[in-house]
Amino acid sequence: MTQLPVPHGLPRILRPVILLCKALTQFFMLLWFLCYKVPAPDVFIVQNPPSVPTLVAVKWASWLRRSAIIVDWHNFGYTLLGLSMGRTSPYVKVYHWIEKHYGKMADGSLCVTKAMQHELAQNWDIKATVLYDQPPEFFHPASLEERHKLCCRLNKDISHPRGFRDFVSAGYKEMGGNVINENLFTYQVDSDIVLKLGRPVLIVSSTC
C-alpha cells in the first residue's frame, strides 16, 4: 500500500494531528482492501513493524472475515518511533500500548531471534516461535559458470542499457581461439570460461 507523505514545514503543533489523520486514513484504506478486495483467507500473516495502523486493521479484518492472524515480529514499532519522538513521548506510549494490546490478540506469533522471543514472553505475555531470518541453503555465491550463463542471457541489456552505447560496451576485442560465447565479464574458449581483464563492476542493490 502506498504510504501517505507527511508534509514538511508544518508548525510543530500540527504534526500530531497530521500523523493521526494519516494513520486513520491508512487504517480505513487497509481495512477496505482486506475486507473487500481480496478473497477471505484462512490466516492473515502480518509483519511487525509497522504496528499502527497495520495490526489494528488486520485484527479487525480477521474478526470480520473469521480468519486467524499470525504476527511476524521483526522489531518493536514503538522503539523505532521513540528514536524520532523520544522514549518518553506520550505518542510513543500510546503506540506501545496499541502494539502490545493487539499483538497479544494474535492467534500465533513468529520472531527472528531468541532474544526477541524472551522479550515477548517476559514483558509482553506473548509466546512466539523463533523462525530465523536467513536465506535457505540453495542461496550461495554464484560459480563462474553460473555467472557466465547469466551474463550471456542478459548480455544485450547489460551491454546496451536502454539502447545507449557507452565506452564500456562499445564493441568487443577480437580474441584468438574458438570463442563459443562472450559477454562483458567473461568469455568461453572451448570448454574453459575465463574472466575478462578490465571487466566493469556490476553492483546490484535491492531494498525490501
mmCIF file with all atom_site columns, C-alpha atoms in Angstrom:
data_model
loop_
_atom_site.group_PDB
_atom_site.id
_atom_site.type_symbol
_atom_site.label_atom_id
_atom_site.label_alt_id
_atom_site.label_comp_id
_atom_site.label_asym_id
_atom_site.label_entity_id
_atom_site.label_seq_id
_atom_site.pdbx_PDB_ins_code
_atom_site.Cartn_x
_atom_site.Cartn_y
_atom_site.Cartn_z
_atom_site.occupancy
_atom_site.B_iso_or_equiv
_atom_site.pdbx_formal_charge
_atom_site.auth_seq_id
_atom_site.auth_comp_id
_atom_site.auth_asym_id
_atom_site.auth_atom_id
_atom_site.pdbx_PDB_model_num
ATOM 1   C CA . MET A 1 1   ? 0.000   0.000   0.000   1.00 0.00 ? 1   MET A CA 1
ATOM 2   C CA . THR A 1 2   ? 1.284   3.462   -0.887  1.00 0.00 ? 2   THR A CA 1
ATOM 3   C CA . GLN A 1 3   ? 2.491   5.433   2.116   1.00 0.00 ? 3   GLN A CA 1
ATOM 4   C CA . LEU A 1 4   ? 0.898   8.844   2.532   1.00 0.00 ? 4   LEU A CA 1
ATOM 5   C CA . PRO A 1 5   ? 3.579   11.528  2.924   1.00 0.00 ? 5   PRO A CA 1
ATOM 6   C CA . VAL A 1 6   ? 3.653   13.899  5.879   1.00 0.00 ? 6   VAL A CA 1
ATOM 7   C CA . PRO A 1 7   ? 4.081   17.483  4.597   1.00 0.00 ? 7   PRO A CA 1
ATOM 8   C CA . HIS A 1 8   ? 7.281   19.184  5.695   1.00 0.00 ? 8   HIS A CA 1
ATOM 9   C CA . GLY A 1 9   ? 7.445   22.685  7.118   1.00 0.00 ? 9   GLY A CA 1
ATOM 10  C CA . LEU A 1 10  ? 4.261   22.371  9.182   1.00 0.00 ? 10  LEU A CA 1
ATOM 11  C CA . PRO A 1 11  ? 4.034   24.042  12.599  1.00 0.00 ? 11  PRO A CA 1
ATOM 12  C CA . ARG A 1 12  ? 5.128   21.603  15.293  1.00 0.00 ? 12  ARG A CA 1
ATOM 13  C CA . ILE A 1 13  ? 1.727   21.739  16.983  1.00 0.00 ? 13  ILE A CA 1
ATOM 14  C CA . LEU A 1 14  ? 0.015   20.418  13.827  1.00 0.00 ? 14  LEU A CA 1
ATOM 15  C CA . ARG A 1 15  ? 2.319   17.448  13.285  1.00 0.00 ? 15  ARG A CA 1
ATOM 16  C CA . PRO A 1 16  ? 0.500   15.077  15.718  1.00 0.00 ? 16  PRO A CA 1
ATOM 17  C CA . VAL A 1 17  ? -2.822  15.973  14.062  1.00 0.00 ? 17  VAL A CA 1
ATOM 18  C CA . ILE A 1 18  ? -1.423  15.180  10.620  1.00 0.00 ? 18  ILE A CA 1
ATOM 19  C CA . LEU A 1 19  ? 0.050   11.892  11.857  1.00 0.00 ? 19  LEU A CA 1
ATOM 20  C CA . LEU A 1 20  ? -3.300  10.915  13.391  1.00 0.00 ? 20  LEU A CA 1
ATOM 21  C CA . CYS A 1 21  ? -5.161  11.741  10.176  1.00 0.00 ? 21  CYS A CA 1
ATOM 22  C CA . LYS A 1 22  ? -2.600  9.759   8.203   1.00 0.00 ? 22  LYS A CA 1
ATOM 23  C CA . ALA A 1 23  ? -2.986  6.719   10.476  1.00 0.00 ? 23  ALA A CA 1
ATOM 24  C CA . LEU A 1 24  ? -6.789  6.859   10.300  1.00 0.00 ? 24  LEU A CA 1
ATOM 25  C CA . THR A 1 25  ? -6.760  7.195   6.515   1.00 0.00 ? 25  THR A CA 1
ATOM 26  C CA . GLN A 1 26  ? -4.413  4.246   6.134   1.00 0.00 ? 26  GLN A CA 1
ATOM 27  C CA . PHE A 1 27  ? -6.478  2.218   8.608   1.00 0.00 ? 27  PHE A CA 1
ATOM 28  C CA . PHE A 1 28  ? -9.701  2.577   6.615   1.00 0.00 ? 28  PHE A CA 1
ATOM 29  C CA . MET A 1 29  ? -7.924  2.024   3.290   1.00 0.00 ? 29  MET A CA 1
ATOM 30  C CA . LEU A 1 30  ? -6.258  -1.138  4.586   1.00 0.00 ? 30  LEU A CA 1
ATOM 31  C CA . LEU A 1 31  ? -9.460  -2.411  6.207   1.00 0.00 ? 31  LEU A CA 1
ATOM 32  C CA . TRP A 1 32  ? -11.412 -1.846  2.988   1.00 0.00 ? 32  TRP A CA 1
ATOM 33  C CA . PHE A 1 33  ? -8.759  -3.657  0.966   1.00 0.00 ? 33  PHE A CA 1
ATOM 34  C CA . LEU A 1 34  ? -8.562  -6.645  3.337   1.00 0.00 ? 34  LEU A CA 1
ATOM 35  C CA . CYS A 1 35  ? -12.329 -6.995  3.632   1.00 0.00 ? 35  CYS A CA 1
ATOM 36  C CA . TYR A 1 36  ? -13.484 -6.326  0.071   1.00 0.00 ? 36  TYR A CA 1
ATOM 37  C CA . LYS A 1 37  ? -10.603 -6.525  -2.394  1.00 0.00 ? 37  LYS A CA 1
ATOM 38  C CA . VAL A 1 38  ? -9.094  -9.919  -1.530  1.00 0.00 ? 38  VAL A CA 1
ATOM 39  C CA . PRO A 1 39  ? -10.739 -13.328 -1.003  1.00 0.00 ? 39  PRO A CA 1
ATOM 40  C CA . ALA A 1 40  ? -11.251 -14.319 2.626   1.00 0.00 ? 40  ALA A CA 1
ATOM 41  C CA . PRO A 1 41  ? -8.089  -16.136 3.768   1.00 0.00 ? 41  PRO A CA 1
ATOM 42  C CA . ASP A 1 42  ? -7.773  -18.791 6.436   1.00 0.00 ? 42  ASP A CA 1
ATOM 43  C CA . VAL A 1 43  ? -4.913  -16.862 8.022   1.00 0.00 ? 43  VAL A CA 1
ATOM 44  C CA . PHE A 1 44  ? -3.632  -13.294 7.893   1.00 0.00 ? 44  PHE A CA 1
ATOM 45  C CA . ILE A 1 45  ? 0.155   -13.100 8.331   1.00 0.00 ? 45  ILE A CA 1
ATOM 46  C CA . VAL A 1 46  ? 1.313   -9.591  9.182   1.00 0.00 ? 46  VAL A CA 1
ATOM 47  C CA . GLN A 1 47  ? 4.858   -8.357  9.721   1.00 0.00 ? 47  GLN A CA 1
ATOM 48  C CA . ASN A 1 48  ? 5.511   -6.017  12.626  1.00 0.00 ? 48  ASN A CA 1
ATOM 49  C CA . PRO A 1 49  ? 6.529   -3.180  12.461  1.00 0.00 ? 49  PRO A CA 1
ATOM 50  C CA . PRO A 1 50  ? 4.666   -1.190  11.281  1.00 0.00 ? 50  PRO A CA 1
ATOM 51  C CA . SER A 1 51  ? 2.207   -1.639  14.121  1.00 0.00 ? 51  SER A CA 1
ATOM 52  C CA . VAL A 1 52  ? -0.118  1.335   13.657  1.00 0.00 ? 52  VAL A CA 1
ATOM 53  C CA . PRO A 1 53  ? -2.458  1.073   11.911  1.00 0.00 ? 53  PRO A CA 1
ATOM 54  C CA . THR A 1 54  ? -1.480  -2.315  10.447  1.00 0.00 ? 54  THR A CA 1
ATOM 55  C CA . LEU A 1 55  ? -2.016  -4.546  13.486  1.00 0.00 ? 55  LEU A CA 1
ATOM 56  C CA . VAL A 1 56  ? -5.336  -2.885  14.266  1.00 0.00 ? 56  VAL A CA 1
ATOM 57  C CA . ALA A 1 57  ? -6.645  -3.106  10.697  1.00 0.00 ? 57  ALA A CA 1
ATOM 58  C CA . VAL A 1 58  ? -5.586  -6.727  10.237  1.00 0.00 ? 58  VAL A CA 1
ATOM 59  C CA . LYS A 1 59  ? -7.127  -7.744  13.567  1.00 0.00 ? 59  LYS A CA 1
ATOM 60  C CA . TRP A 1 60  ? -10.421 -6.072  12.678  1.00 0.00 ? 60  TRP A CA 1
ATOM 61  C CA . ALA A 1 61  ? -10.350 -7.730  9.262   1.00 0.00 ? 61  ALA A CA 1
ATOM 62  C CA . SER A 1 62  ? -9.721  -11.122 10.885  1.00 0.00 ? 62  SER A CA 1
ATOM 63  C CA . TRP A 1 63  ? -12.800 -10.616 13.067  1.00 0.00 ? 63  TRP A CA 1
ATOM 64  C CA . LEU A 1 64  ? -14.970 -9.620  10.134  1.00 0.00 ? 64  LEU A CA 1
ATOM 65  C CA . ARG A 1 65  ? -13.725 -12.416 7.880   1.00 0.00 ? 65  ARG A CA 1
ATOM 66  C CA . ARG A 1 66  ? -13.433 -15.073 10.602  1.00 0.00 ? 66  ARG A CA 1
ATOM 67  C CA . SER A 1 67  ? -9.757  -15.628 9.866   1.00 0.00 ? 67  SER A CA 1
ATOM 68  C CA . ALA A 1 68  ? -6.812  -16.308 12.131  1.00 0.00 ? 68  ALA A CA 1
ATOM 69  C CA . ILE A 1 69  ? -3.954  -13.830 12.472  1.00 0.00 ? 69  ILE A CA 1
ATOM 70  C CA . ILE A 1 70  ? -0.241  -14.516 12.887  1.00 0.00 ? 70  ILE A CA 1
ATOM 71  C CA . VAL A 1 71  ? 2.199   -11.712 13.695  1.00 0.00 ? 71  VAL A CA 1
ATOM 72  C CA . ASP A 1 72  ? 5.749   -11.950 12.377  1.00 0.00 ? 72  ASP A CA 1
ATOM 73  C CA . TRP A 1 73  ? 7.805   -9.883  14.842  1.00 0.00 ? 73  TRP A CA 1
ATOM 74  C CA . HIS A 1 74  ? 10.915  -8.337  13.299  1.00 0.00 ? 74  HIS A CA 1
ATOM 75  C CA . ASN A 1 75  ? 11.242  -5.408  15.686  1.00 0.00 ? 75  ASN A CA 1
ATOM 76  C CA . PHE A 1 76  ? 9.195   -3.261  18.045  1.00 0.00 ? 76  PHE A CA 1
ATOM 77  C CA . GLY A 1 77  ? 7.485   -0.346  16.380  1.00 0.00 ? 77  GLY A CA 1
ATOM 78  C CA . TYR A 1 78  ? 7.339   1.830   19.483  1.00 0.00 ? 78  TYR A CA 1
ATOM 79  C CA . THR A 1 79  ? 11.139  1.746   19.860  1.00 0.00 ? 79  THR A CA 1
ATOM 80  C CA . LEU A 1 80  ? 11.577  2.950   16.279  1.00 0.00 ? 80  LEU A CA 1
ATOM 81  C CA . LEU A 1 81  ? 9.073   5.752   16.867  1.00 0.00 ? 81  LEU A CA 1
ATOM 82  C CA . GLY A 1 82  ? 10.945  6.637   20.043  1.00 0.00 ? 82  GLY A CA 1
ATOM 83  C CA . LEU A 1 83  ? 14.090  7.332   18.025  1.00 0.00 ? 83  LEU A CA 1
ATOM 84  C CA . SER A 1 84  ? 12.412  10.337  16.416  1.00 0.00 ? 84  SER A CA 1
ATOM 85  C CA . MET A 1 85  ? 9.994   11.436  19.159  1.00 0.00 ? 85  MET A CA 1
ATOM 86  C CA . GLY A 1 86  ? 11.818  10.366  22.309  1.00 0.00 ? 86  GLY A CA 1
ATOM 87  C CA . ARG A 1 87  ? 11.031  7.366   24.502  1.00 0.00 ? 87  ARG A CA 1
ATOM 88  C CA . THR A 1 88  ? 9.041   9.490   26.972  1.00 0.00 ? 88  THR A CA 1
ATOM 89  C CA . SER A 1 89  ? 6.722   10.970  24.333  1.00 0.00 ? 89  SER A CA 1
ATOM 90  C CA . PRO A 1 90  ? 3.014   10.302  25.038  1.00 0.00 ? 90  PRO A CA 1
ATOM 91  C CA . TYR A 1 91  ? 2.610   9.265   21.392  1.00 0.00 ? 91  TYR A CA 1
ATOM 92  C CA . VAL A 1 92  ? 5.256   6.575   21.863  1.00 0.00 ? 92  VAL A CA 1
ATOM 93  C CA . LYS A 1 93  ? 3.434   5.328   24.968  1.00 0.00 ? 93  LYS A CA 1
ATOM 94  C CA . VAL A 1 94  ? 0.128   5.122   23.084  1.00 0.00 ? 94  VAL A CA 1
ATOM 95  C CA . TYR A 1 95  ? 1.873   3.365   20.202  1.00 0.00 ? 95  TYR A CA 1
ATOM 96  C CA . HIS A 1 96  ? 3.421   0.912   22.682  1.00 0.00 ? 96  HIS A CA 1
ATOM 97  C CA . TRP A 1 97  ? 0.031   0.133   24.225  1.00 0.00 ? 97  TRP A CA 1
ATOM 98  C CA . ILE A 1 98  ? -1.597  -0.471  20.829  1.00 0.00 ? 98  ILE A CA 1
ATOM 99  C CA . GLU A 1 99  ? 1.283   -2.656  19.662  1.00 0.00 ? 99  GLU A CA 1
ATOM 100 C CA . LYS A 1 100 ? 1.257   -4.749  22.833  1.00 0.00 ? 100 LYS A CA 1
ATOM 101 C CA . HIS A 1 101 ? -2.543  -4.976  23.121  1.00 0.00 ? 101 HIS A CA 1
ATOM 102 C CA . TYR A 1 102 ? -3.161  -6.065  19.535  1.00 0.00 ? 102 TYR A CA 1
ATOM 103 C CA . GLY A 1 103 ? -0.022  -8.195  19.426  1.00 0.00 ? 103 GLY A CA 1
ATOM 104 C CA . LYS A 1 104 ? -1.362  -10.274 22.323  1.00 0.00 ? 104 LYS A CA 1
ATOM 105 C CA . MET A 1 105 ? -4.621  -10.810 20.433  1.00 0.00 ? 105 MET A CA 1
ATOM 106 C CA . ALA A 1 106 ? -2.892  -12.710 17.622  1.00 0.00 ? 106 ALA A CA 1
ATOM 107 C CA . ASP A 1 107 ? -3.554  -16.427 17.217  1.00 0.00 ? 107 ASP A CA 1
ATOM 108 C CA . GLY A 1 108 ? 0.149   -17.086 16.765  1.00 0.00 ? 108 GLY A CA 1
ATOM 109 C CA . SER A 1 109 ? 3.468   -15.264 16.704  1.00 0.00 ? 109 SER A CA 1
ATOM 110 C CA . LEU A 1 110 ? 6.802   -15.672 14.966  1.00 0.00 ? 110 LEU A CA 1
ATOM 111 C CA . CYS A 1 111 ? 10.035  -13.841 15.733  1.00 0.00 ? 111 CYS A CA 1
ATOM 112 C CA . VAL A 1 112 ? 13.546  -13.770 14.319  1.00 0.00 ? 112 VAL A CA 1
ATOM 113 C CA . THR A 1 113 ? 15.753  -14.202 17.411  1.00 0.00 ? 113 THR A CA 1
ATOM 114 C CA . LYS A 1 114 ? 15.693  -15.969 20.761  1.00 0.00 ? 114 LYS A CA 1
ATOM 115 C CA . ALA A 1 115 ? 16.292  -12.597 22.447  1.00 0.00 ? 115 ALA A CA 1
ATOM 116 C CA . MET A 1 116 ? 13.057  -11.263 20.964  1.00 0.00 ? 116 MET A CA 1
ATOM 117 C CA . GLN A 1 117 ? 11.290  -14.491 21.899  1.00 0.00 ? 117 GLN A CA 1
ATOM 118 C CA . HIS A 1 118 ? 12.409  -13.977 25.509  1.00 0.00 ? 118 HIS A CA 1
ATOM 119 C CA . GLU A 1 119 ? 11.342  -10.306 25.492  1.00 0.00 ? 119 GLU A CA 1
ATOM 120 C CA . LEU A 1 120 ? 7.902   -11.163 24.103  1.00 0.00 ? 120 LEU A CA 1
ATOM 121 C CA . ALA A 1 121 ? 7.403   -13.912 26.676  1.00 0.00 ? 121 ALA A CA 1
ATOM 122 C CA . GLN A 1 122 ? 8.650   -11.988 29.715  1.00 0.00 ? 122 GLN A CA 1
ATOM 123 C CA . ASN A 1 123 ? 7.299   -8.487  29.110  1.00 0.00 ? 123 ASN A CA 1
ATOM 124 C CA . TRP A 1 124 ? 4.512   -8.889  26.562  1.00 0.00 ? 124 TRP A CA 1
ATOM 125 C CA . ASP A 1 125 ? 2.979   -12.225 27.599  1.00 0.00 ? 125 ASP A CA 1
ATOM 126 C CA . ILE A 1 126 ? 3.295   -13.435 24.002  1.00 0.00 ? 126 ILE A CA 1
ATOM 127 C CA . LYS A 1 127 ? 4.515   -16.927 23.155  1.00 0.00 ? 127 LYS A CA 1
ATOM 128 C CA . ALA A 1 128 ? 6.426   -16.756 19.887  1.00 0.00 ? 128 ALA A CA 1
ATOM 129 C CA . THR A 1 129 ? 8.179   -19.352 17.763  1.00 0.00 ? 129 THR A CA 1
ATOM 130 C CA . VAL A 1 130 ? 11.666  -18.465 16.535  1.00 0.00 ? 130 VAL A CA 1
ATOM 131 C CA . LEU A 1 131 ? 11.970  -18.534 12.754  1.00 0.00 ? 131 LEU A CA 1
ATOM 132 C CA . TYR A 1 132 ? 15.409  -17.252 11.849  1.00 0.00 ? 132 TYR A CA 1
ATOM 133 C CA . ASP A 1 133 ? 15.515  -14.539 9.195   1.00 0.00 ? 133 ASP A CA 1
ATOM 134 C CA . GLN A 1 134 ? 18.159  -16.115 6.985   1.00 0.00 ? 134 GLN A CA 1
ATOM 135 C CA . PRO A 1 135 ? 18.366  -17.375 3.397   1.00 0.00 ? 135 PRO A CA 1
ATOM 136 C CA . PRO A 1 136 ? 17.879  -21.080 2.652   1.00 0.00 ? 136 PRO A CA 1
ATOM 137 C CA . GLU A 1 137 ? 20.827  -23.273 1.738   1.00 0.00 ? 137 GLU A CA 1
ATOM 138 C CA . PHE A 1 138 ? 20.253  -23.032 -2.015  1.00 0.00 ? 138 PHE A CA 1
ATOM 139 C CA . PHE A 1 139 ? 21.330  -19.354 -1.859  1.00 0.00 ? 139 PHE A CA 1
ATOM 140 C CA . HIS A 1 140 ? 25.090  -19.321 -2.380  1.00 0.00 ? 140 HIS A CA 1
ATOM 141 C CA . PRO A 1 141 ? 27.778  -17.316 -4.196  1.00 0.00 ? 141 PRO A CA 1
ATOM 142 C CA . ALA A 1 142 ? 27.411  -17.983 -7.908  1.00 0.00 ? 142 ALA A CA 1
ATOM 143 C CA . SER A 1 143 ? 30.094  -20.080 -9.551  1.00 0.00 ? 143 SER A CA 1
ATOM 144 C CA . LEU A 1 144 ? 32.000  -18.756 -12.560 1.00 0.00 ? 144 LEU A CA 1
ATOM 145 C CA . GLU A 1 145 ? 29.936  -20.991 -14.839 1.00 0.00 ? 145 GLU A CA 1
ATOM 146 C CA . GLU A 1 146 ? 26.657  -19.712 -13.343 1.00 0.00 ? 146 GLU A CA 1
ATOM 147 C CA . ARG A 1 147 ? 27.790  -16.091 -13.691 1.00 0.00 ? 147 ARG A CA 1
ATOM 148 C CA . HIS A 1 148 ? 28.825  -16.704 -17.292 1.00 0.00 ? 148 HIS A CA 1
ATOM 149 C CA . LYS A 1 149 ? 25.477  -18.246 -18.235 1.00 0.00 ? 149 LYS A CA 1
ATOM 150 C CA . LEU A 1 150 ? 23.529  -15.453 -16.515 1.00 0.00 ? 150 LEU A CA 1
ATOM 151 C CA . CYS A 1 151 ? 25.542  -12.671 -18.145 1.00 0.00 ? 151 CYS A CA 1
ATOM 152 C CA . CYS A 1 152 ? 25.186  -14.309 -21.551 1.00 0.00 ? 152 CYS A CA 1
ATOM 153 C CA . ARG A 1 153 ? 21.408  -14.343 -21.115 1.00 0.00 ? 153 ARG A CA 1
ATOM 154 C CA . LEU A 1 154 ? 21.431  -10.682 -20.048 1.00 0.00 ? 154 LEU A CA 1
ATOM 155 C CA . ASN A 1 155 ? 24.202  -9.650  -22.420 1.00 0.00 ? 155 ASN A CA 1
ATOM 156 C CA . LYS A 1 156 ? 22.103  -7.426  -24.667 1.00 0.00 ? 156 LYS A CA 1
ATOM 157 C CA . ASP A 1 157 ? 20.534  -5.484  -21.782 1.00 0.00 ? 157 ASP A CA 1
ATOM 158 C CA . ILE A 1 158 ? 23.827  -5.128  -19.908 1.00 0.00 ? 158 ILE A CA 1
ATOM 159 C CA . SER A 1 159 ? 25.854  -4.120  -22.952 1.00 0.00 ? 159 SER A CA 1
ATOM 160 C CA . HIS A 1 160 ? 23.421  -1.533  -24.257 1.00 0.00 ? 160 HIS A CA 1
ATOM 161 C CA . PRO A 1 161 ? 21.142  -0.364  -21.417 1.00 0.00 ? 161 PRO A CA 1
ATOM 162 C CA . ARG A 1 162 ? 18.054  1.378   -22.826 1.00 0.00 ? 162 ARG A CA 1
ATOM 163 C CA . GLY A 1 163 ? 19.591  1.343   -26.278 1.00 0.00 ? 163 GLY A CA 1
ATOM 164 C CA . PHE A 1 164 ? 22.587  3.529   -25.381 1.00 0.00 ? 164 PHE A CA 1
ATOM 165 C CA . ARG A 1 165 ? 26.154  2.570   -26.214 1.00 0.00 ? 165 ARG A CA 1
ATOM 166 C CA . ASP A 1 166 ? 28.786  3.640   -23.698 1.00 0.00 ? 166 ASP A CA 1
ATOM 167 C CA . PHE A 1 167 ? 32.548  3.333   -23.607 1.00 0.00 ? 167 PHE A CA 1
ATOM 168 C CA . VAL A 1 168 ? 32.325  0.074   -21.641 1.00 0.00 ? 168 VAL A CA 1
ATOM 169 C CA . SER A 1 169 ? 30.101  -1.738  -24.095 1.00 0.00 ? 169 SER A CA 1
ATOM 170 C CA . ALA A 1 170 ? 31.420  -0.247  -27.331 1.00 0.00 ? 170 ALA A CA 1
ATOM 171 C CA . GLY A 1 171 ? 32.316  -3.466  -29.093 1.00 0.00 ? 171 GLY A CA 1
ATOM 172 C CA . TYR A 1 172 ? 34.421  -6.455  -28.152 1.00 0.00 ? 172 TYR A CA 1
ATOM 173 C CA . LYS A 1 173 ? 38.048  -7.175  -28.855 1.00 0.00 ? 173 LYS A CA 1
ATOM 174 C CA . GLU A 1 174 ? 38.826  -9.928  -31.281 1.00 0.00 ? 174 GLU A CA 1
ATOM 175 C CA . MET A 1 175 ? 40.190  -12.949 -29.468 1.00 0.00 ? 175 MET A CA 1
ATOM 176 C CA . GLY A 1 176 ? 42.053  -15.920 -30.837 1.00 0.00 ? 176 GLY A CA 1
ATOM 177 C CA . GLY A 1 177 ? 40.886  -19.495 -30.413 1.00 0.00 ? 177 GLY A CA 1
ATOM 178 C CA . ASN A 1 178 ? 37.463  -20.996 -30.735 1.00 0.00 ? 178 ASN A CA 1
ATOM 179 C CA . VAL A 1 179 ? 35.295  -18.432 -28.895 1.00 0.00 ? 179 VAL A CA 1
ATOM 180 C CA . ILE A 1 180 ? 31.894  -20.002 -28.228 1.00 0.00 ? 180 ILE A CA 1
ATOM 181 C CA . ASN A 1 181 ? 30.163  -17.163 -26.371 1.00 0.00 ? 181 ASN A CA 1
ATOM 182 C CA . GLU A 1 182 ? 31.109  -13.927 -24.732 1.00 0.00 ? 182 GLU A CA 1
ATOM 183 C CA . ASN A 1 183 ? 29.729  -11.133 -22.598 1.00 0.00 ? 183 ASN A CA 1
ATOM 184 C CA . LEU A 1 184 ? 31.071  -8.047  -20.849 1.00 0.00 ? 184 LEU A CA 1
ATOM 185 C CA . PHE A 1 185 ? 32.534  -10.038 -17.970 1.00 0.00 ? 185 PHE A CA 1
ATOM 186 C CA . THR A 1 186 ? 33.515  -13.490 -19.223 1.00 0.00 ? 186 THR A CA 1
ATOM 187 C CA . TYR A 1 187 ? 34.153  -15.467 -22.363 1.00 0.00 ? 187 TYR A CA 1
ATOM 188 C CA . GLN A 1 188 ? 34.343  -19.151 -23.174 1.00 0.00 ? 188 GLN A CA 1
ATOM 189 C CA . VAL A 1 189 ? 37.074  -20.762 -25.228 1.00 0.00 ? 189 VAL A CA 1
ATOM 190 C CA . ASP A 1 190 ? 36.422  -24.420 -25.934 1.00 0.00 ? 190 ASP A CA 1
ATOM 191 C CA . SER A 1 191 ? 35.342  -25.746 -22.509 1.00 0.00 ? 191 SER A CA 1
ATOM 192 C CA . ASP A 1 192 ? 37.091  -23.070 -20.437 1.00 0.00 ? 192 ASP A CA 1
ATOM 193 C CA . ILE A 1 193 ? 35.360  -19.986 -19.001 1.00 0.00 ? 193 ILE A CA 1
ATOM 194 C CA . VAL A 1 194 ? 37.668  -17.015 -18.456 1.00 0.00 ? 194 VAL A CA 1
ATOM 195 C CA . LEU A 1 195 ? 37.164  -13.719 -16.628 1.00 0.00 ? 195 LEU A CA 1
ATOM 196 C CA . LYS A 1 196 ? 37.935  -10.714 -18.809 1.00 0.00 ? 196 LYS A CA 1
ATOM 197 C CA . LEU A 1 197 ? 40.714  -8.360  -17.861 1.00 0.00 ? 197 LEU A CA 1
ATOM 198 C CA . GLY A 1 198 ? 39.418  -4.820  -17.386 1.00 0.00 ? 198 GLY A CA 1
ATOM 199 C CA . ARG A 1 199 ? 35.836  -6.020  -16.976 1.00 0.00 ? 199 ARG A CA 1
ATOM 200 C CA . PRO A 1 200 ? 33.389  -3.489  -15.471 1.00 0.00 ? 200 PRO A CA 1
ATOM 201 C CA . VAL A 1 201 ? 31.963  -3.737  -11.965 1.00 0.00 ? 201 VAL A CA 1
ATOM 202 C CA . LEU A 1 202 ? 28.322  -4.801  -11.679 1.00 0.00 ? 202 LEU A CA 1
ATOM 203 C CA . ILE A 1 203 ? 26.549  -3.673  -8.498  1.00 0.00 ? 203 ILE A CA 1
ATOM 204 C CA . VAL A 1 204 ? 23.063  -4.966  -7.698  1.00 0.00 ? 204 VAL A CA 1
ATOM 205 C CA . SER A 1 205 ? 21.142  -3.252  -4.909  1.00 0.00 ? 205 SER A CA 1
ATOM 206 C CA . SER A 1 206 ? 17.821  -4.377  -3.502  1.00 0.00 ? 206 SER A CA 1
ATOM 207 C CA . THR A 1 207 ? 15.594  -2.964  -0.757  1.00 0.00 ? 207 THR A CA 1
ATOM 208 C CA . CYS A 1 208 ? 12.723  -4.963  0.690   1.00 0.00 ? 208 CYS A CA 1
#
